[in-house]
CSV table of C-alpha atoms in Angstrom, one decimal:
chain,number,residue,atom,x,y,z
A,22,MET,CA,38.3,249.9,145.2
A,23,GLN,CA,40.0,253.3,144.5
A,24,CYS,CA,39.9,254.9,141.1
A,25,LYS,CA,43.7,254.9,140.9
A,26,THR,CA,43.8,251.2,141.4
A,27,VAL,CA,41.1,250.6,138.8
A,28,LEU,CA,42.8,252.8,136.2
A,29,ARG,CA,46.1,251.0,136.8
A,30,GLN,CA,44.4,247.8,135.6
A,31,SER,CA,42.6,249.3,132.6
A,32,SER,CA,44.9,247.6,130.0
A,33,SER,CA,44.8,244.2,131.7
A,34,TYR,CA,41.0,244.4,132.0
A,35,LEU,CA,40.5,245.4,128.4
A,36,ASP,CA,43.0,242.8,127.1
A,37,GLY,CA,41.2,240.1,129.1
A,38,ASP,CA,44.2,239.3,131.2
A,39,LEU,CA,42.3,239.6,134.6
A,40,SER,CA,40.5,236.7,136.3
A,41,ALA,CA,36.7,236.6,136.3
A,42,GLU,CA,36.6,237.8,139.9
A,43,LYS,CA,38.9,240.8,139.4
A,44,SER,CA,37.0,241.7,136.2
A,45,ALA,CA,33.7,241.6,138.1
A,46,VAL,CA,35.1,244.0,140.7
A,47,ILE,CA,36.3,246.4,138.1
A,48,ARG,CA,33.0,246.3,136.3
A,49,GLY,CA,31.3,247.0,139.6
A,50,HIS,CA,33.4,250.1,140.1
A,51,LEU,CA,32.9,251.3,136.5
A,52,ARG,CA,29.1,251.1,137.0
A,53,CYS,CA,29.2,253.7,139.7
A,54,CYS,CA,32.2,255.9,138.6
A,55,ASP,CA,31.7,258.1,135.6
A,56,SER,CA,35.3,259.3,135.2
A,57,CYS,CA,36.8,255.8,135.3
A,58,ASN,CA,34.1,254.5,133.0
A,59,GLN,CA,34.9,257.4,130.6
A,60,ALA,CA,38.7,256.6,130.8
A,61,PHE,CA,38.0,252.9,130.0
A,62,GLU,CA,35.8,253.9,127.1
A,63,ASP,CA,38.5,256.1,125.7
A,64,GLU,CA,41.1,253.4,126.0
A,65,SER,CA,38.7,250.9,124.4
A,66,SER,CA,38.1,253.3,121.5
A,67,LEU,CA,41.9,253.8,121.1
A,68,ILE,CA,42.5,250.0,120.9
A,69,ASP,CA,39.7,249.6,118.3
A,70,ALA,CA,41.1,252.5,116.3
A,71,ALA,CA,44.6,251.3,116.4
A,72,ALA,CA,43.6,247.9,115.2
A,73,THR,CA,42.2,249.5,112.0
A,74,LEU,CA,45.5,251.2,111.1
A,75,GLY,CA,47.1,248.1,109.7
A,76,PRO,CA,50.1,247.7,107.4
A,77,MET,CA,51.3,250.1,104.8
A,78,ASP,CA,52.2,249.7,101.2
A,79,PRO,CA,55.8,250.4,100.4
A,80,PRO,CA,56.8,252.0,97.0
A,81,ASP,CA,57.8,249.5,94.3
A,82,ARG,CA,61.3,251.0,94.1
A,83,ILE,CA,62.3,249.4,97.4
A,84,TRP,CA,62.3,245.9,96.0
A,85,GLN,CA,64.6,247.0,93.2
A,86,ALA,CA,66.9,248.7,95.7
A,87,ILE,CA,66.9,245.5,97.9
A,88,GLN,CA,67.8,243.3,94.9
A,89,SER,CA,70.6,245.7,93.8
A,90,GLN,CA,72.1,245.8,97.3
A,91,ILE,CA,72.0,242.0,97.7
A,92,SER,CA,73.7,241.7,94.2
A,93,GLU,CA,76.4,244.1,95.2
A,94,GLU,CA,77.0,242.3,98.5
A,95,GLU,CA,77.2,238.9,96.8
A,96,ILE,CA,79.7,240.2,94.3
A,97,ALA,CA,81.7,241.7,97.1
A,98,ASP,CA,81.5,238.3,98.9
A,99,SER,CA,82.8,236.5,95.8
A,100,LYS,CA,85.8,238.8,95.7
A,101,ARG,CA,86.6,238.4,99.3
A,102,GLY,CA,86.9,234.6,99.2
A,103,TRP,CA,85.0,232.2,101.4
A,104,MET,CA,87.3,232.4,104.4
A,105,GLN,CA,87.0,236.2,104.6
A,106,THR,CA,83.3,236.1,104.0
A,107,TRP,CA,82.9,233.4,106.7
A,108,LEU,CA,84.9,235.5,109.1
A,109,LEU,CA,82.8,238.6,108.4
A,110,GLY,CA,79.6,236.7,109.0
A,111,ASN,CA,80.9,234.9,112.1
A,112,TRP,CA,83.3,237.5,113.6
A,113,ARG,CA,81.6,237.3,117.0
A,114,PRO,CA,82.1,233.6,117.7
A,115,VAL,CA,85.6,233.8,116.1
A,116,ALA,CA,86.5,236.7,118.4
A,117,VAL,CA,85.2,234.9,121.4
A,118,MET,CA,87.1,231.7,120.4
A,119,ALA,CA,90.3,233.8,119.9
A,120,ALA,CA,90.0,235.5,123.2
A,121,GLY,CA,89.4,232.1,124.8
A,122,ALA,CA,92.5,230.6,123.2
A,123,VAL,CA,94.6,233.6,124.4
A,124,LEU,CA,93.3,233.2,127.9
A,125,ALA,CA,93.9,229.4,127.8
A,126,ALA,CA,97.4,229.9,126.5
A,127,GLY,CA,98.1,232.5,129.2
A,128,LEU,CA,96.7,230.1,131.9
A,129,VAL,CA,98.8,227.1,130.6
A,130,PHE,CA,102.1,228.9,129.9
A,131,VAL,CA,102.1,231.7,132.5
A,132,VAL,CA,99.7,231.3,135.4
A,133,LEU,CA,100.0,227.6,136.0
A,134,PRO,CA,103.8,227.5,135.9
A,135,MET,CA,104.0,230.5,138.2
A,136,GLN,CA,101.5,228.8,140.6
A,137,LYS,CA,103.4,225.5,140.4
A,138,ARG,CA,106.7,227.2,141.1
A,139,ALA,CA,105.3,229.0,144.0
A,140,GLN,CA,103.8,225.8,145.4
A,141,SER,CA,107.1,224.0,144.9
A,142,ASP,CA,109.1,226.7,146.6
A,143,ALA,CA,106.7,226.7,149.5
A,144,ALA,CA,106.8,222.9,149.8
A,145,ILE,CA,110.6,222.9,149.6
A,146,ALA,CA,110.8,225.6,152.2
A,147,ALA,CA,108.4,223.6,154.4
A,148,GLY,CA,110.4,220.4,153.8
A,149,GLU,CA,107.3,218.8,152.3
A,150,SER,CA,108.3,218.6,148.7
A,151,SER,CA,107.7,215.4,146.9
A,152,PRO,CA,110.3,213.7,144.8
A,153,LEU,CA,108.4,214.7,141.7
A,154,GLN,CA,108.3,218.3,142.7
A,155,VAL,CA,112.0,218.6,143.3
A,156,ALA,CA,112.9,216.4,140.3
A,157,GLY,CA,113.6,219.5,138.2
A,158,ARG,CA,115.9,221.1,140.6
A,159,GLY,CA,117.6,217.7,141.4
A,160,ILE,CA,118.4,217.2,137.7
A,161,ALA,CA,120.0,220.7,137.6
A,162,GLU,CA,122.0,220.0,140.7
A,163,GLU,CA,123.1,216.6,139.4
A,164,SER,CA,124.3,218.2,136.2
A,165,HIS,CA,126.2,220.8,138.1
A,166,ARG,CA,127.9,218.2,140.3
A,167,GLU,CA,129.0,216.2,137.2
A,168,GLU,CA,130.6,219.3,135.7
A,169,ARG,CA,132.3,220.1,139.0
A,170,SER,CA,133.6,216.5,139.3
A,171,GLU,CA,135.1,216.6,135.8
A,172,GLU,CA,136.9,219.8,136.6
A,173,LEU,CA,138.3,218.4,139.9
A,174,VAL,CA,139.5,215.2,138.2
A,175,GLU,CA,141.2,217.2,135.5
A,176,SER,CA,142.9,219.4,138.0
A,177,LYS,CA,144.0,216.5,140.1
A,178,ARG,CA,145.5,214.9,137.0
A,179,HIS,CA,147.6,218.0,136.3
A,180,TYR,CA,148.7,218.3,139.9
A,181,LEU,CA,149.9,214.7,140.1
A,182,GLN,CA,151.6,214.9,136.8
A,183,THR,CA,153.5,218.0,137.9
A,184,ILE,CA,154.5,216.3,141.2
A,185,ALA,CA,155.8,213.2,139.3
A,186,GLU,CA,157.9,215.3,137.0
A,187,LEU,CA,159.4,217.4,139.8
A,188,ARG,CA,160.2,214.2,141.8
A,189,GLU,CA,162.1,212.8,138.8
A,190,ILE,CA,164.1,216.1,138.5
A,191,LEU,CA,164.8,216.0,142.2
A,192,GLU,CA,166.0,212.4,142.1
A,193,GLU,CA,168.6,213.4,139.5
A,194,ASP,CA,170.2,215.6,142.1
A,195,ARG,CA,170.2,213.0,144.9
A,196,ALA,CA,173.9,212.1,144.3
A,197,VAL,CA,175.0,215.5,145.4
A,198,TRP,CA,173.0,215.6,148.6
A,199,SER,CA,174.5,215.1,152.0
A,200,ALA,CA,173.3,212.1,154.0
A,201,GLU,CA,171.6,214.4,156.5
A,202,ALA,CA,169.9,216.4,153.7
A,203,ALA,CA,168.8,213.3,151.9
A,204,GLY,CA,167.3,211.9,155.1
A,205,GLN,CA,165.3,215.1,155.7
A,206,ILE,CA,164.1,215.3,152.1
A,207,ASP,CA,163.1,211.6,152.1
A,208,GLU,CA,161.2,212.2,155.3
A,209,GLU,CA,159.3,215.1,153.8
A,210,LEU,CA,158.6,213.2,150.6
A,211,LEU,CA,157.2,210.3,152.6
A,212,ARG,CA,155.0,212.7,154.6
A,213,PHE,CA,153.7,214.3,151.4
A,214,ALA,CA,153.1,210.9,149.8
A,215,ALA,CA,151.1,209.7,152.8
A,216,GLU,CA,149.1,212.9,152.8
A,217,ARG,CA,148.6,212.7,149.0
A,218,ASN,CA,147.3,209.1,149.4
A,219,ALA,CA,144.9,210.2,152.1
A,220,VAL,CA,143.5,213.2,150.2
A,221,GLN,CA,143.4,211.2,147.0
A,222,LEU,CA,141.0,208.8,148.7
A,223,THR,CA,138.9,211.7,149.8
A,224,ILE,CA,138.7,213.2,146.3
A,225,THR,CA,137.8,209.8,144.7
A,226,SER,CA,135.1,209.1,147.1
A,227,GLY,CA,133.6,212.5,147.4
A,228,LEU,CA,134.3,214.6,144.4
A,229,SER,CA,131.1,216.5,145.0
A,230,ASP,CA,132.5,217.9,148.2
A,231,VAL,CA,134.1,221.2,147.3
A,232,ARG,CA,135.9,221.6,150.6
A,233,ALA,CA,137.5,218.1,150.3
A,234,GLY,CA,138.8,219.1,146.8
A,235,ASP,CA,140.2,222.3,148.1
A,236,GLU,CA,142.1,220.5,150.9
A,237,ALA,CA,143.6,217.9,148.4
A,238,PHE,CA,144.7,220.6,146.1
A,239,ALA,CA,146.3,222.6,149.0
A,240,SER,CA,148.2,219.5,149.9
A,241,TYR,CA,149.3,218.9,146.2
A,242,GLN,CA,150.4,222.6,146.0
A,243,GLY,CA,152.4,222.2,149.3
A,244,GLU,CA,154.3,219.2,147.9
A,245,ILE,CA,155.0,221.0,144.6
A,246,ASP,CA,156.3,224.0,146.5
A,247,PHE,CA,158.6,221.7,148.6
A,248,LEU,CA,159.9,219.9,145.5
A,249,GLN,CA,160.7,223.2,143.7
A,250,LEU,CA,162.6,224.4,146.8
A,251,ALA,CA,164.5,221.1,147.0
A,252,ILE,CA,165.4,221.3,143.4
A,253,SER,CA,166.6,224.9,143.8
A,254,GLY,CA,169.1,223.8,146.6
A,255,GLU,CA,167.0,224.8,149.6
A,256,ALA,CA,166.0,221.3,150.4
A,257,VAL,CA,167.8,221.2,153.7
A,258,LYS,CA,166.4,224.5,154.8
A,259,VAL,CA,162.9,223.4,153.8
A,260,GLY,CA,163.3,220.0,155.4
A,261,SER,CA,164.3,221.7,158.7
A,262,LEU,CA,161.2,223.9,158.8
B,5,MET,CA,55.0,211.9,42.8
B,6,ILE,CA,55.9,214.0,45.8
B,7,LEU,CA,55.8,211.9,48.8
B,8,ALA,CA,54.5,213.6,51.8
B,9,SER,CA,57.4,213.8,54.3
B,10,SER,CA,57.0,214.3,58.0
B,11,PRO,CA,58.3,217.6,59.3
B,12,PRO,CA,61.6,217.6,61.1
B,13,ALA,CA,61.3,217.0,64.8
B,14,LEU,CA,61.7,220.3,66.6
B,15,THR,CA,62.6,220.7,70.1
B,16,VAL,CA,60.3,223.3,71.6
B,17,ILE,CA,60.2,224.8,75.0
B,18,GLY,CA,57.2,223.6,76.8
B,19,PRO,CA,55.5,225.2,79.8
B,20,LYS,CA,57.6,225.3,82.9
B,21,LYS,CA,57.1,222.5,85.3
B,22,GLN,CA,55.0,223.8,88.0
B,23,ARG,CA,55.5,223.1,91.7
B,24,ALA,CA,53.1,220.8,93.4
B,25,GLY,CA,51.2,223.8,94.6
B,26,SER,CA,51.2,227.5,93.9
B,27,GLU,CA,54.2,229.5,95.3
B,28,PHE,CA,51.7,231.2,97.6
B,29,ASP,CA,51.1,227.8,99.2
B,30,LEU,CA,54.7,227.7,100.6
B,31,ASP,CA,54.7,227.9,104.3
B,32,ASP,CA,57.3,229.9,106.1
B,33,LYS,CA,59.6,226.9,106.6
B,34,GLU,CA,59.6,226.0,102.9
B,35,LEU,CA,60.0,229.6,102.0
B,36,VAL,CA,63.1,230.0,104.2
B,37,GLN,CA,64.6,226.8,102.6
B,38,ALA,CA,63.9,228.1,99.1
B,39,CYS,CA,65.4,231.5,100.0
B,40,ARG,CA,68.5,229.8,101.4
B,41,ARG,CA,68.9,228.0,98.1
B,42,GLY,CA,68.9,231.5,96.5
B,43,GLU,CA,65.6,231.0,94.6
B,44,SER,CA,64.7,234.5,93.4
B,45,GLN,CA,61.0,233.7,93.3
B,46,ALA,CA,61.0,232.6,96.9
B,47,MET,CA,62.9,235.8,97.9
B,48,GLU,CA,60.3,237.9,96.1
B,49,LEU,CA,57.5,235.9,97.7
B,50,LEU,CA,59.0,236.5,101.2
B,51,TYR,CA,59.3,240.2,100.4
B,52,ARG,CA,55.7,240.4,99.2
B,53,ARG,CA,54.5,238.4,102.2
B,54,TYR,CA,56.1,240.7,104.8
B,55,LYS,CA,56.7,244.0,103.0
B,56,ARG,CA,53.5,245.8,104.2
B,57,ARG,CA,53.9,244.8,107.8
B,58,VAL,CA,57.6,245.6,107.9
B,59,PHE,CA,57.0,248.9,106.1
B,60,GLY,CA,54.2,249.9,108.4
B,61,LEU,CA,56.2,249.0,111.5
B,62,VAL,CA,59.3,250.8,110.3
B,63,THR,CA,57.5,253.9,109.1
B,64,ARG,CA,55.7,254.2,112.4
B,65,ILE,CA,58.9,253.9,114.4
B,66,VAL,CA,61.3,256.0,112.3
B,67,GLY,CA,59.0,258.3,110.4
B,68,SER,CA,58.2,258.3,106.7
B,69,SER,CA,61.3,260.3,105.6
B,70,ASP,CA,63.7,257.5,106.6
B,71,SER,CA,61.5,254.5,106.3
B,72,GLU,CA,62.5,253.4,102.8
B,73,GLU,CA,66.2,253.3,103.7
B,74,VAL,CA,65.5,251.3,106.9
B,75,VAL,CA,63.1,248.9,105.2
B,76,GLN,CA,65.7,248.2,102.5
B,77,GLU,CA,68.3,247.5,105.2
B,78,VAL,CA,65.9,245.2,107.1
B,79,PHE,CA,65.2,243.0,104.1
B,80,VAL,CA,68.9,242.8,103.1
B,81,ARG,CA,69.5,241.7,106.7
B,82,ILE,CA,66.7,239.2,106.4
B,83,TYR,CA,68.1,237.6,103.2
B,84,ARG,CA,71.6,237.7,104.5
B,85,GLY,CA,70.7,236.3,107.9
B,86,LEU,CA,68.3,233.5,106.7
B,87,ALA,CA,71.2,231.1,106.8
B,88,LYS,CA,71.5,231.5,110.5
B,89,PHE,CA,67.7,231.5,111.2
B,90,ARG,CA,67.3,228.3,113.2
B,91,GLY,CA,63.5,228.3,113.3
B,92,ASP,CA,63.3,228.5,117.1
B,93,ALA,CA,61.0,231.4,116.8
B,94,GLN,CA,58.3,232.0,114.1
B,95,LEU,CA,59.7,233.6,111.0
B,96,SER,CA,57.4,236.6,111.5
B,97,THR,CA,58.7,237.1,115.0
B,98,TRP,CA,62.3,237.0,113.8
B,99,ILE,CA,61.5,239.4,111.0
B,100,TYR,CA,59.7,241.8,113.4
B,101,ARG,CA,62.7,241.6,115.7
B,102,LEU,CA,65.1,242.5,112.8
B,103,ALA,CA,62.8,245.4,111.8
B,104,VAL,CA,62.5,246.7,115.3
B,105,ASN,CA,66.2,246.5,116.0
B,106,ALA,CA,67.1,248.2,112.7
B,107,SER,CA,64.5,251.0,113.4
B,108,LEU,CA,65.5,251.6,117.0
B,109,THR,CA,69.2,251.7,115.9
B,110,HIS,CA,68.3,254.2,113.3
B,111,VAL,CA,66.4,256.3,115.7
B,112,SER,CA,69.2,256.1,118.2
B,113,LYS,CA,71.8,257.2,115.5
B,114,ARG,CA,69.5,260.0,114.4
B,115,LYS,CA,69.3,261.4,117.9
B,116,ARG,CA,73.0,262.2,117.6
B,117,ARG,CA,72.1,264.2,114.5
B,118,PRO,CA,69.6,266.7,115.9
B,119,GLU,CA,69.4,268.7,112.6
B,120,CYS,CA,67.4,265.8,111.1
B,121,ASP,CA,63.6,265.9,111.9
B,122,PRO,CA,61.9,262.8,110.4
B,123,TRP,CA,58.5,264.0,111.4
B,124,GLU,CA,58.7,267.3,109.7
B,125,ASP,CA,56.6,266.0,106.8
B,126,GLN,CA,54.2,264.1,109.1
B,127,GLU,CA,50.8,265.2,110.1
B,128,PRO,CA,50.7,268.1,112.6
B,129,ALA,CA,50.6,267.4,116.3
B,130,PRO,CA,47.2,266.4,117.7
B,131,GLU,CA,46.8,269.8,119.5
B,132,VAL,CA,46.6,271.5,116.1
B,133,VAL,CA,44.9,268.7,114.2
B,134,GLN,CA,41.6,269.9,112.6
B,135,ARG,CA,38.6,268.2,114.0
B,136,ASP,CA,37.5,266.9,110.6
B,137,PHE,CA,40.6,264.7,110.2
B,138,ALA,CA,39.9,261.0,110.2
B,139,LEU,CA,40.7,259.3,113.5
B,140,SER,CA,43.4,257.1,111.9
B,141,LYS,CA,45.2,260.3,110.9
B,142,ARG,CA,45.0,261.7,114.4
B,143,LEU,CA,46.2,258.4,115.8
B,144,GLU,CA,49.2,258.3,113.5
B,145,ALA,CA,50.1,261.8,114.5
B,146,ALA,CA,49.6,261.1,118.2
B,147,LEU,CA,51.7,258.0,117.8
B,148,ALA,CA,54.6,260.1,116.5
B,149,GLN,CA,54.5,262.0,119.7
B,150,LEU,CA,55.1,259.0,121.9
B,151,PRO,CA,58.5,258.1,123.2
B,152,THR,CA,60.1,255.4,121.0
B,153,GLY,CA,59.8,252.6,123.5
B,154,TYR,CA,56.1,253.2,124.1
B,155,ARG,CA,55.5,253.7,120.4
B,156,THR,CA,57.1,250.4,119.5
B,157,VAL,CA,55.2,248.3,121.9
B,158,LEU,CA,51.9,250.0,121.0
B,159,ILE,CA,52.5,249.4,117.3
B,160,LEU,CA,53.4,245.7,117.9
B,161,HIS,CA,50.5,244.9,120.2
B,162,ASP,CA,47.6,247.2,119.2
B,163,ILE,CA,48.3,247.8,115.5
B,164,GLU,CA,50.2,244.6,114.5
B,165,GLY,CA,48.2,242.4,116.8
B,166,ARG,CA,51.2,240.7,118.4
B,167,SER,CA,50.7,239.0,121.8
B,168,HIS,CA,52.7,240.1,124.8
B,169,GLU,CA,54.7,237.0,124.5
B,170,GLN,CA,55.6,237.9,120.9
B,171,CYS,CA,56.3,241.5,121.9
B,172,ALA,CA,58.6,240.4,124.6
B,173,ALA,CA,60.4,238.0,122.2
B,174,ILE,CA,60.7,240.8,119.6
B,175,LEU,CA,61.8,243.5,122.0
B,176,GLY,CA,64.0,241.1,124.1
B,177,CYS,CA,62.3,242.0,127.3
B,178,ARG,CA,60.0,240.4,129.9
B,179,ILE,CA,56.3,239.9,129.3
B,180,GLY,CA,55.6,242.1,132.3
B,181,THR,CA,57.7,244.9,130.9
B,182,SER,CA,55.8,244.7,127.6
B,183,LYS,CA,52.5,244.9,129.5
B,184,SER,CA,53.5,247.9,131.6
B,185,GLN,CA,55.0,249.7,128.6
B,186,LEU,CA,51.8,249.2,126.7
B,187,HIS,CA,49.7,250.5,129.6
B,188,LYS,CA,51.8,253.6,129.8
B,189,ALA,CA,51.7,254.1,126.0
B,190,ARG,CA,47.9,253.8,126.0
B,191,ALA,CA,47.6,256.3,128.9
B,192,LYS,CA,49.8,258.7,127.0
B,193,MET,CA,47.8,258.2,123.8
B,194,ARG,CA,44.5,258.9,125.7
B,195,GLU,CA,46.0,262.1,127.0
B,196,LEU,CA,47.1,263.2,123.5
B,197,LEU,CA,43.8,262.2,121.9
B,198,HIS,CA,41.5,263.1,124.7
B,199,PRO,CA,38.9,265.2,122.9
B,200,SER,CA,38.9,263.3,119.6
B,201,LEU,CA,38.4,259.8,121.0
B,202,ARG,CA,34.9,260.8,122.2
B,203,GLU,CA,33.7,262.1,118.8
């Protein structure tokens, strides 16, 4: 065994941490190596001397100082109140819990909703969305459709009321019309009435269809325009167009 | 005739009721419980039981000029921290750990204030130590020359007689680290004390 290896194990040997076999090998080396033997003797003397150093006596004033400091701190505690004192003594776990709560809140209110929305969008885009996933959007769309329907019904009511009033006014002038003009006007009015009945059915059955609503209102507006022209004496001209 | 009347019954303070045993019979567990209840005698007993070991440990790590301040801090931490002491480790190990931590923190803070030299009132370095000084004096002086880490483990193991398991628990390191640090500390001490160890 080399001296370097032996010296590396001096502490373990002297503390009795080596096995009997290893200790015997070390002893064998020490018997024939003066320098290693001297180093081991030095270390052994050092350990023995260190063990004699022992504790030290502190000056008496330290105990008084400790008592004073504890008294001061307890008085300070009593002024702080139990909650503040508890927080001061447990600020680490409190800080960890607070950080955890903030993270959890962030996860619940920010990250998860974002993730859910992204998944929902992807599912909708892929046509794989479940009824539950699209329920939110469905409700919004339904609400929008209802509002739109109410607007269409109200507009339709105004249009029909205007048409009825204009027809009444026009009927008051029928006595002065020529037979030919009366025939043309009646023909036009019948056409508008048929068209109105047709679009009225469309609107009633499909108020959600914006295009159907636009077509119905265009028809109503056409009839109103004709009635206004007829009332103004242009009925024959209009009817001939 | 004057009748002898019995004296009025006086309430006198009798001797204080003694504990089942002397206060010195309290083991560490009972001592901790008594301190938690705020019993001043128990607190003083705990101080008396550990003061010499804590003072020796702290003085050897931080130097004599700062030791009183650090020891005071250690014992205040002990009393204030007893409520949280769960008893997983021995009380002595826990106290040593507080003392070592406070000392190392103090040394670390002091390194940032190089104008302070805690060893200025210590014994002179071994190179200039007179040959007639007692070995213990030379040892203390050599100890002051060691790096803080080596010094701490050597104090705990060779002076305080702690096992490597206890040293590791106190220092918060592995047992192997404690052993290797001690080996290096002893080698350095041998080097510092080389001539005087053979006297």
